[in-house]
Structures are given as structure tokens and as C-alpha cells.
PDB file of C-alpha atoms in Angstrom:
ATOM      1  CA  MET A   1       0.000   0.000   0.000  1.00  0.00           C
ATOM      2  CA  THR A   2       1.413   3.393  -1.002  1.00  0.00           C
ATOM      3  CA  SER A   3       1.210   6.501   1.192  1.00  0.00           C
ATOM      4  CA  ASP A   4      -1.393   7.937  -1.200  1.00  0.00           C
ATOM      5  CA  ASP A   5      -3.548   4.804  -0.761  1.00  0.00           C
ATOM      6  CA  LEU A   6      -3.245   5.094   3.010  1.00  0.00           C
ATOM      7  CA  ILE A   7      -4.264   8.756   2.993  1.00  0.00           C
ATOM      8  CA  GLU A   8      -7.251   7.935   0.785  1.00  0.00           C
ATOM      9  CA  GLU A   9      -8.311   5.112   3.121  1.00  0.00           C
ATOM     10  CA  VAL A  10      -8.024   7.360   6.196  1.00  0.00           C
ATOM     11  CA  GLU A  11     -10.067  10.088   4.484  1.00  0.00           C
ATOM     12  CA  GLU A  12     -12.747   7.547   3.575  1.00  0.00           C
ATOM     13  CA  ILE A  13     -12.951   6.351   7.206  1.00  0.00           C
ATOM     14  CA  GLU A  14     -13.219   9.936   8.442  1.00  0.00           C
ATOM     15  CA  THR A  15     -16.145  10.681   6.132  1.00  0.00           C
ATOM     16  CA  ILE A  16     -18.276   7.773   7.377  1.00  0.00           C
ATOM     17  CA  ILE A  17     -21.306   9.378   9.019  1.00  0.00           C
ATOM     18  CA  PRO A  18     -22.839   7.606  12.022  1.00  0.00           C
ATOM     19  CA  ARG A  19     -26.487   6.592  11.534  1.00  0.00           C
ATOM     20  CA  ALA A  20     -29.246   6.547  14.125  1.00  0.00           C
ATOM     21  CA  LEU A  21     -32.599   4.781  13.920  1.00  0.00           C
ATOM     22  CA  VAL A  22     -35.343   6.410  16.016  1.00  0.00           C
ATOM     23  CA  VAL A  23     -38.472   4.257  16.344  1.00  0.00           C
ATOM     24  CA  LEU A  24     -41.748   6.181  16.344  1.00  0.00           C
ATOM     25  CA  ALA A  25     -44.817   4.400  17.712  1.00  0.00           C
ATOM     26  CA  GLU A  26     -48.358   5.724  18.016  1.00  0.00           C
ATOM     27  CA  GLY A  27     -48.759   7.398  21.395  1.00  0.00           C
ATOM     28  CA  ALA A  28     -45.090   8.370  21.663  1.00  0.00           C
ATOM     29  CA  GLU A  29     -44.168  11.580  23.458  1.00  0.00           C
ATOM     30  CA  GLU A  30     -43.881  14.335  20.831  1.00  0.00           C
ATOM     31  CA  SER A  31     -41.258  16.447  22.534  1.00  0.00           C
ATOM     32  CA  GLU A  32     -38.932  13.513  23.099  1.00  0.00           C
ATOM     33  CA  ALA A  33     -39.091  12.252  19.517  1.00  0.00           C
ATOM     34  CA  VAL A  34     -38.655  15.671  17.903  1.00  0.00           C
ATOM     35  CA  ILE A  35     -35.939  16.957  20.248  1.00  0.00           C
ATOM     36  CA  ILE A  36     -33.904  13.771  19.857  1.00  0.00           C
ATOM     37  CA  VAL A  37     -34.061  13.824  16.056  1.00  0.00           C
ATOM     38  CA  ASP A  38     -33.349  17.564  15.986  1.00  0.00           C
ATOM     39  CA  LEU A  39     -30.235  17.389  18.170  1.00  0.00           C
ATOM     40  CA  LEU A  40     -28.796  14.274  16.555  1.00  0.00           C
ATOM     41  CA  ARG A  41     -29.063  15.892  13.140  1.00  0.00           C
ATOM     42  CA  ARG A  42     -27.519  19.107  14.469  1.00  0.00           C
ATOM     43  CA  GLY A  43     -24.691  16.945  15.763  1.00  0.00           C
ATOM     44  CA  GLY A  44     -23.996  15.491  12.333  1.00  0.00           C
ATOM     45  CA  ILE A  45     -25.579  12.085  12.901  1.00  0.00           C
ATOM     46  CA  GLU A  46     -27.667  10.825   9.990  1.00  0.00           C
ATOM     47  CA  THR A  47     -30.998  10.126  11.679  1.00  0.00           C
ATOM     48  CA  VAL A  48     -33.874   8.079  10.301  1.00  0.00           C
ATOM     49  CA  LEU A  49     -37.247   8.429  12.020  1.00  0.00           C
ATOM     50  CA  ALA A  50     -38.913   5.067  11.445  1.00  0.00           C
ATOM     51  CA  GLY A  51     -42.640   4.478  11.878  1.00  0.00           C
ATOM     52  CA  LEU A  52     -43.368   1.325  13.851  1.00  0.00           C
ATOM     53  CA  ASN A  53     -46.437   0.494  11.769  1.00  0.00           C
ATOM     54  CA  GLY A  54     -45.438   1.957   8.413  1.00  0.00           C
ATOM     55  CA  ASP A  55     -44.384   5.190   6.756  1.00  0.00           C
ATOM     56  CA  GLY A  56     -47.698   7.042   7.148  1.00  0.00           C
ATOM     57  CA  PRO A  57     -48.404   9.834   9.663  1.00  0.00           C
ATOM     58  CA  VAL A  58     -48.124   8.743  13.308  1.00  0.00           C
ATOM     59  CA  LEU A  59     -50.535  10.131  15.925  1.00  0.00           C
ATOM     60  CA  LEU A  60     -48.566  10.925  19.058  1.00  0.00           C
ATOM     61  CA  SER A  61     -49.562  11.365  22.704  1.00  0.00           C
ATOM     62  CA  ARG A  62     -50.817  14.964  22.460  1.00  0.00           C
ATOM     63  CA  LYS A  63     -52.562  14.385  19.110  1.00  0.00           C
ATOM     64  CA  VAL A  64     -49.738  15.806  17.002  1.00  0.00           C
ATOM     65  CA  ARG A  65     -49.182  13.893  13.762  1.00  0.00           C
ATOM     66  CA  VAL A  66     -45.604  13.299  12.644  1.00  0.00           C
ATOM     67  CA  LEU A  67     -44.542  11.876   9.287  1.00  0.00           C
ATOM     68  CA  PRO A  68     -41.699   9.361   9.636  1.00  0.00           C
ATOM     69  CA  ASP A  69     -38.900   9.065   7.082  1.00  0.00           C
ATOM     70  CA  ALA A  70     -39.542   5.362   6.552  1.00  0.00           C
ATOM     71  CA  ALA A  71     -41.256   2.306   7.960  1.00  0.00           C
ATOM     72  CA  LEU A  72     -39.273   0.392  10.567  1.00  0.00           C
ATOM     73  CA  ALA A  73     -39.750  -2.826   8.592  1.00  0.00           C
ATOM     74  CA  THR A  74     -38.099  -1.315   5.520  1.00  0.00           C
ATOM     75  CA  ALA A  75     -35.427   0.862   7.172  1.00  0.00           C
ATOM     76  CA  VAL A  76     -32.317  -0.482   5.494  1.00  0.00           C
ATOM     77  CA  GLY A  77     -28.587  -0.064   5.905  1.00  0.00           C
ATOM     78  CA  ASP A  78     -26.288  -0.169   8.890  1.00  0.00           C
ATOM     79  CA  PHE A  79     -27.252   1.816  11.978  1.00  0.00           C
ATOM     80  CA  ASN A  80     -24.866   2.605  14.832  1.00  0.00           C
ATOM     81  CA  ILE A  81     -27.565   3.758  17.234  1.00  0.00           C
ATOM     82  CA  LEU A  82     -31.101   2.616  18.086  1.00  0.00           C
ATOM     83  CA  ILE A  83     -33.298   5.048  20.018  1.00  0.00           C
ATOM     84  CA  LEU A  84     -36.704   4.519  21.623  1.00  0.00           C
ATOM     85  CA  PRO A  85     -38.707   7.629  22.582  1.00  0.00           C
ATOM     86  CA  GLY A  86     -41.163   7.207  25.449  1.00  0.00           C
ATOM     87  CA  GLY A  87     -44.768   8.077  26.149  1.00  0.00           C
ATOM     88  CA  ALA A  88     -47.021   5.569  27.913  1.00  0.00           C
ATOM     89  CA  GLU A  89     -48.844   4.246  24.849  1.00  0.00           C
ATOM     90  CA  GLY A  90     -45.773   4.469  22.649  1.00  0.00           C
ATOM     91  CA  ALA A  91     -43.782   2.441  25.178  1.00  0.00           C
ATOM     92  CA  ARG A  92     -46.519  -0.198  25.347  1.00  0.00           C
ATOM     93  CA  ARG A  93     -46.384  -0.588  21.578  1.00  0.00           C
ATOM     94  CA  LEU A  94     -42.580  -0.810  21.576  1.00  0.00           C
ATOM     95  CA  ALA A  95     -42.748  -3.513  24.239  1.00  0.00           C
ATOM     96  CA  THR A  96     -45.160  -5.642  22.202  1.00  0.00           C
ATOM     97  CA  SER A  97     -43.468  -5.243  18.803  1.00  0.00           C
ATOM     98  CA  GLU A  98     -41.523  -8.204  17.422  1.00  0.00           C
ATOM     99  CA  LEU A  99     -39.686  -5.849  15.067  1.00  0.00           C
ATOM    100  CA  VAL A 100     -38.457  -3.757  17.996  1.00  0.00           C
ATOM    101  CA  GLY A 101     -37.469  -6.906  19.862  1.00  0.00           C
ATOM    102  CA  GLU A 102     -35.413  -8.133  16.920  1.00  0.00           C
ATOM    103  CA  ARG A 103     -33.612  -4.797  16.584  1.00  0.00           C
ATOM    104  CA  LEU A 104     -32.938  -4.582  20.324  1.00  0.00           C
ATOM    105  CA  LYS A 105     -31.492  -8.088  20.466  1.00  0.00           C
ATOM    106  CA  THR A 106     -29.238  -7.430  17.480  1.00  0.00           C
ATOM    107  CA  PHE A 107     -27.930  -4.161  18.906  1.00  0.00           C
ATOM    108  CA  SER A 108     -27.449  -5.705  22.351  1.00  0.00           C
ATOM    109  CA  ASP A 109     -25.611  -8.762  20.989  1.00  0.00           C
ATOM    110  CA  GLU A 110     -23.351  -6.627  18.785  1.00  0.00           C
ATOM    111  CA  GLY A 111     -22.626  -3.995  21.438  1.00  0.00           C
ATOM    112  CA  ARG A 112     -24.098  -1.180  19.390  1.00  0.00           C
ATOM    113  CA  LEU A 113     -25.483   1.893  21.161  1.00  0.00           C
ATOM    114  CA  VAL A 114     -29.095   1.813  22.406  1.00  0.00           C
ATOM    115  CA  GLY A 115     -30.946   4.769  23.932  1.00  0.00           C
ATOM    116  CA  ALA A 116     -34.359   4.810  25.621  1.00  0.00           C
ATOM    117  CA  ILE A 117     -36.159   7.608  27.435  1.00  0.00           C
ATOM    118  CA  CYS A 118     -39.199   8.018  29.692  1.00  0.00           C
ATOM    119  CA  ALA A 119     -41.309   4.823  29.719  1.00  0.00           C
ATOM    120  CA  ALA A 120     -39.475   3.266  26.746  1.00  0.00           C
ATOM    121  CA  PRO A 121     -37.113   1.164  28.943  1.00  0.00           C
ATOM    122  CA  LEU A 122     -40.169  -1.054  29.522  1.00  0.00           C
ATOM    123  CA  ALA A 123     -39.223  -2.584  26.168  1.00  0.00           C
ATOM    124  CA  PHE A 124     -36.114  -4.125  27.776  1.00  0.00           C
ATOM    125  CA  PRO A 125     -37.814  -6.643  30.085  1.00  0.00           C
ATOM    126  CA  ALA A 126     -40.453  -7.306  27.434  1.00  0.00           C
ATOM    127  CA  HIS A 127     -37.754  -8.334  24.936  1.00  0.00           C
ATOM    128  CA  GLN A 128     -35.265  -9.700  27.498  1.00  0.00           C
ATOM    129  CA  VAL A 129     -32.336  -7.376  26.837  1.00  0.00           C
ATOM    130  CA  PHE A 130     -30.036  -5.399  29.184  1.00  0.00           C
ATOM    131  CA  ALA A 131     -31.107  -7.300  32.313  1.00  0.00           C
ATOM    132  CA  GLY A 132     -29.317  -6.093  35.426  1.00  0.00           C
ATOM    133  CA  ARG A 133     -27.852  -3.016  33.733  1.00  0.00           C
ATOM    134  CA  ALA A 134     -27.907   0.468  35.291  1.00  0.00           C
ATOM    135  CA  MET A 135     -30.780   2.517  33.868  1.00  0.00           C
ATOM    136  CA  THR A 136     -33.262   5.253  34.603  1.00  0.00           C
ATOM    137  CA  CYS A 137     -36.787   5.994  33.397  1.00  0.00           C
ATOM    138  CA  HIS A 138     -39.923   8.031  34.050  1.00  0.00           C
ATOM    139  CA  PRO A 139     -41.009   7.891  37.716  1.00  0.00           C
ATOM    140  CA  SER A 140     -44.347   6.341  36.700  1.00  0.00           C
ATOM    141  CA  VAL A 141     -42.624   3.112  35.589  1.00  0.00           C
ATOM    142  CA  ALA A 142     -39.710   3.138  38.050  1.00  0.00           C
ATOM    143  CA  SER A 143     -41.011   0.263  40.188  1.00  0.00           C
ATOM    144  CA  ARG A 144     -41.257  -2.005  37.143  1.00  0.00           C
ATOM    145  CA  ILE A 145     -37.799  -1.088  35.865  1.00  0.00           C
ATOM    146  CA  ALA A 146     -36.340  -1.602  39.359  1.00  0.00           C
ATOM    147  CA  MET A 147     -37.368  -5.268  39.183  1.00  0.00           C
ATOM    148  CA  TYR A 148     -35.352  -5.758  35.988  1.00  0.00           C
ATOM    149  CA  GLY A 149     -32.349  -3.430  36.037  1.00  0.00           C
ATOM    150  CA  LYS A 150     -30.307  -1.384  38.492  1.00  0.00           C
ATOM    151  CA  LEU A 151     -32.559   1.649  38.805  1.00  0.00           C
ATOM    152  CA  ASP A 152     -30.804   5.000  39.228  1.00  0.00           C
ATOM    153  CA  GLN A 153     -33.202   7.921  39.609  1.00  0.00           C
ATOM    154  CA  ARG A 154     -30.537  10.340  40.874  1.00  0.00           C
ATOM    155  CA  SER A 155     -29.296  11.234  37.391  1.00  0.00           C
ATOM    156  CA  PRO A 156     -31.373  12.578  34.462  1.00  0.00           C
ATOM    157  CA  VAL A 157     -29.266  10.467  32.086  1.00  0.00           C
ATOM    158  CA  VAL A 158     -27.658   7.127  32.977  1.00  0.00           C
ATOM    159  CA  GLU A 159     -24.958   5.430  30.884  1.00  0.00           C
ATOM    160  CA  ASP A 160     -23.984   1.788  31.262  1.00  0.00           C
ATOM    161  CA  GLY A 161     -21.750   0.577  28.448  1.00  0.00           C
ATOM    162  CA  ASN A 162     -23.710   0.676  25.202  1.00  0.00           C
ATOM    163  CA  LEU A 163     -26.958   1.604  27.002  1.00  0.00           C
ATOM    164  CA  ILE A 164     -28.110   5.202  27.576  1.00  0.00           C
ATOM    165  CA  THR A 165     -31.404   5.924  29.367  1.00  0.00           C
ATOM    166  CA  SER A 166     -33.174   9.062  30.518  1.00  0.00           C
ATOM    167  CA  GLN A 167     -36.239  10.141  32.493  1.00  0.00           C
ATOM    168  CA  GLY A 168     -38.705  12.129  30.412  1.00  0.00           C
ATOM    169  CA  PRO A 169     -39.588  15.121  28.231  1.00  0.00           C
ATOM    170  CA  GLY A 170     -37.646  17.558  30.412  1.00  0.00           C
ATOM    171  CA  THR A 171     -34.436  15.533  30.101  1.00  0.00           C
ATOM    172  CA  SER A 172     -34.649  15.095  26.316  1.00  0.00           C
ATOM    173  CA  PHE A 173     -32.000  17.724  25.600  1.00  0.00           C
ATOM    174  CA  LEU A 174     -29.498  16.163  28.022  1.00  0.00           C
ATOM    175  CA  PHE A 175     -30.273  12.702  26.659  1.00  0.00           C
ATOM    176  CA  ALA A 176     -29.724  13.698  23.034  1.00  0.00           C
ATOM    177  CA  LEU A 177     -26.574  15.681  23.869  1.00  0.00           C
ATOM    178  CA  THR A 178     -25.187  12.653  25.690  1.00  0.00           C
ATOM    179  CA  ILE A 179     -25.677  10.566  22.552  1.00  0.00           C
ATOM    180  CA  VAL A 180     -24.017  13.237  20.389  1.00  0.00           C
ATOM    181  CA  ARG A 181     -21.115  13.378  22.841  1.00  0.00           C
ATOM    182  CA  ARG A 182     -20.671   9.604  22.813  1.00  0.00           C
ATOM    183  CA  VAL A 183     -20.822   9.313  19.030  1.00  0.00           C
ATOM    184  CA  MET A 184     -19.366  12.576  17.737  1.00  0.00           C
ATOM    185  CA  GLY A 185     -17.175  13.746  20.601  1.00  0.00           C
ATOM    186  CA  GLU A 186     -17.115  16.507  23.184  1.00  0.00           C
ATOM    187  CA  THR A 187     -16.309  19.320  20.737  1.00  0.00           C
ATOM    188  CA  ARG A 188     -19.320  18.646  18.513  1.00  0.00           C
ATOM    189  CA  ALA A 189     -21.641  18.188  21.505  1.00  0.00           C
ATOM    190  CA  ALA A 190     -20.465  21.522  22.959  1.00  0.00           C
ATOM    191  CA  GLU A 191     -21.118  23.247  19.627  1.00  0.00           C
ATOM    192  CA  VAL A 192     -24.652  21.854  19.505  1.00  0.00           C
ATOM    193  CA  GLU A 193     -25.289  22.827  23.126  1.00  0.00           C
ATOM    194  CA  ARG A 194     -24.133  26.415  22.561  1.00  0.00           C
ATOM    195  CA  GLY A 195     -26.595  26.822  19.711  1.00  0.00           C
ATOM    196  CA  LEU A 196     -29.503  25.690  21.887  1.00  0.00           C
ATOM    197  CA  VAL A 197     -29.098  28.467  24.489  1.00  0.00           C
ATOM    198  CA  LEU A 198     -30.106  26.074  27.276  1.00  0.00           C
ATOM    199  CA  PRO A 199     -30.712  27.708  30.691  1.00  0.00           C
ATOM    200  CA  ARG A 200     -27.962  27.246  33.247  1.00  0.00           C
TER     201      ARG A 200
END
């Protein structure tokens, strides 16, 4: 291999853009889904919003309709990150979906990054992934999560290896920034955060 070939290979590696798959179920929490997609895209992560039941408009928890980019069943290509927004009804649908279970098991087995917020960690016991791992969730489902994982309600975002969890709509910004930081680095995450003008 010549030095020119090596430089070309390094440049090709550097231009690979991480990809995130965000699963959107009916009854999901609007603010979580939109904030997560917004911040990941600001951070330079190619983000596909995938409808659990197809590519048509999805009715969310506060009756806002959101049009996904694709159907989960047909979302193709390699994804580095799988993210589950919460919302009580959305979480119930994630927990009962075979498609979600298949994706979760693949990501868990391969050590790829998985994020879940609010009530969405209920999908973990339902699909038998991440048992015994440190995680957080919305207070309304904390007792159920405590029976499956190591519940930590002291932190708005909890990281345990390839698992990132968070508590609810109000922690969506911190959750998404944590993912950007893990995938794109501190400098990019700080740039995104500055542009948000978050209160101190």
C-alpha cells in the first residue's frame, strides 16, 4: 500500500457518518421524539425516524401527527444507534413489537449503542435485553424497571456501556446531547449545546 492509498483510506474512514434509527410508535411523546431527532441531526448524525407500523403519519400522545422518514420494517442499511422515545402508549407498543425486539437483540448482541427515554425502557424486560444493567426511566414506571435493572433515579441520564437511558420530556435535551457526545465527541456536543441556548 502506497502513502497515497493510506491517505485515501483514512479520508474515507473519516467521512463515514454515524447513523441513528429512532423508532416512532403511536402514542409516543412528541417532545422527546422531535428533540432527539433535531439534536442528533444538528450533531452530524444521519438520523432516520422510522414508523413502527409503516411510513404514514403517526398520531402521538398529544394528538400531534408526525410523518416518519420510513417504515421500521423497511429501514435499510447499517445503523450505529437505536433510540426509543417514550410516552405511555408508545412504550406499550414498543414492548409488544416483534420488530423492535429483533432490533434490540441485534444491537445488544453486537454492542451497538441503544438509547431509551421516559417509559421506553419497559421494552427491555419485554424483549429480554439489558437485564441487570444500570438505567433510569420516568417515575411512573420506576417500580417495574427496578425489578429488571439497576434503577438510578438520581441522574437525568444514565450510561452503562452501550446503554443510555433518561427520564422524560424535560431531560430530552441532556439525553440527546449525551448521545451526540458519545458518538461525535465533546467538541461537537459543545457546539450543539451552545446553539440551543439552554438555561444554566
